Each structure stands twice: as structure tokens, then as C-alpha cells.
């Protein structure tokens, strides 16, 4: 607690203590918590249902619940700290996409740094590390972008970097993935030839 200067008399101390008490109560109320959530949304963190539009992959069950409810796909960006090409893909394509309202609400974007110590909750409810996920999805190099349907099946993927055409492939695959999420069962939505999904 802040120390009052000696020159303040007792009534001023009571007022100061009362102001501190009211501030502490205000900070602890749900109204303040809702205001901070709204502030987070105002600061650029867009929400889709109860999960962030763009985030590190940390909770697959929560993400897939929103994907099924909203009928939207997930785009997973596999990258690494040692990968210069990953930074270029991020800077030139993904960051602008995250800021573009055209993509908000159409899909979830999840980031997976394969050399991080981060753990995530898998669809099995257990905690796993990112290399486990990369291995499960047959990711053999970075940058790697993978699209999953709301049922966990693989739709398509982009491997490596072809900067002259990357924007084209990314846009084409987002359109394919959003169509497949809304209308599953189409032959064009079966990406098993590229590797496994999470279903």
C-alpha cells in the first residue's frame, strides 16, 4: 500500500484509504474483466466464437468446437526460429492477412513454432509438444501451411516457398478450405494424399 506523507491528517488518510478500497473492488469485478476483454478485442485481437482468430496453437478441443459450430477450417502455420523463409512468409503474407477483415471469421489461424518448448492440448485431452504435432501431421520442413476441416481431416497444404506464386496458392487454398468446411464430402476436399489429418 502506498505510504501517505506525514503532513496529511486523519480525514485525508481515510479518504485515501477509501479511494484505494473502491479501486480494488472495481478491479476485481466481472464488469472490469469484461471491459478488459473488450479492450483486447479493440487492440486487434479478433475473436471467432470464444477463441482468437489468430493465436499460437494451444487448445485443439476449444478450437475444433468453434470450427464445428461456425463451419470454418483451421490454417496451421508451421515455422521455426532458425527459418528465414518462415519470417518472409509471415511478414509478406500472413501478417497482412491477419489484419484483413476479409479473412476474419472465415477460418482460424494457428501458429506452431516447431522448435519451441510450448505445449498444447490435443484432441485426446493430453498435453503434447509441437514436434509431436508436426510428426503426427507428417510435416517434414518449414515453412509449411496446412488446412484442416472441422472434423480434423486434411484438406490441403503448402510446402516450402515460391514467393512469386505464394499469394495465389494461399488465396486458392483458403477458398478451397472454407468451401470444404461448409460443404464436406466433396472429392476435392480429400487431402489425404498430402498426408494425415487429426481425425
XYZ file of N, CA, C and O in Angstrom, residues 21 66-67 74 97 102 105 110 113 115 122 168-169 189 199:
60
model
N -9.676 1.340 -1.628
C -10.605 0.221 -1.455
C -11.590 0.148 -2.629
O -11.828 -0.920 -3.191
N -15.252 -24.554 -31.919
C -15.648 -23.353 -32.659
C -15.700 -23.642 -34.156
O -16.615 -23.200 -34.855
N -14.741 -24.405 -34.668
C -14.731 -24.746 -36.094
C -16.000 -25.493 -36.488
O -16.601 -25.214 -37.530
N -9.291 -24.618 -40.206
C -8.115 -24.115 -39.488
C -6.932 -24.108 -40.443
O -6.725 -25.072 -41.182
N -2.651 -10.706 -43.880
C -3.889 -11.459 -43.886
C -4.597 -11.368 -42.539
O -5.822 -11.242 -42.465
N -11.409 -9.334 -44.520
C -11.932 -10.357 -45.440
C -11.756 -11.764 -44.882
O -12.565 -12.654 -45.140
N -13.224 -14.444 -39.366
C -14.470 -15.194 -39.319
C -14.569 -16.292 -40.351
O -15.461 -17.126 -40.278
N -3.637 -20.715 -36.794
C -2.845 -21.156 -35.652
C -1.381 -21.239 -36.049
O -1.037 -21.688 -37.141
N 5.450 -23.043 -33.721
C 6.907 -22.912 -33.858
C 7.508 -24.247 -33.430
O 7.538 -24.576 -32.243
N 10.336 -25.529 -33.023
C 11.464 -25.650 -32.104
C 11.204 -24.951 -30.765
O 12.118 -24.750 -29.980
N -4.111 -31.607 -26.946
C -4.525 -32.315 -28.147
C -5.992 -32.716 -28.096
O -6.663 -32.552 -27.073
N -1.080 -16.463 -54.580
C -2.064 -17.186 -55.373
C -2.444 -18.511 -54.688
O -3.628 -18.823 -54.517
N -1.424 -19.295 -54.298
C -1.689 -20.590 -53.658
C -2.417 -20.424 -52.327
O -3.336 -21.174 -52.005
N -12.015 -32.066 -51.475
C -11.683 -31.772 -50.081
C -10.830 -32.851 -49.429
O -10.393 -32.694 -48.286
N -8.065 -36.559 -37.675
C -9.279 -37.342 -37.407
C -8.968 -38.829 -37.310
O -7.912 -39.296 -37.579
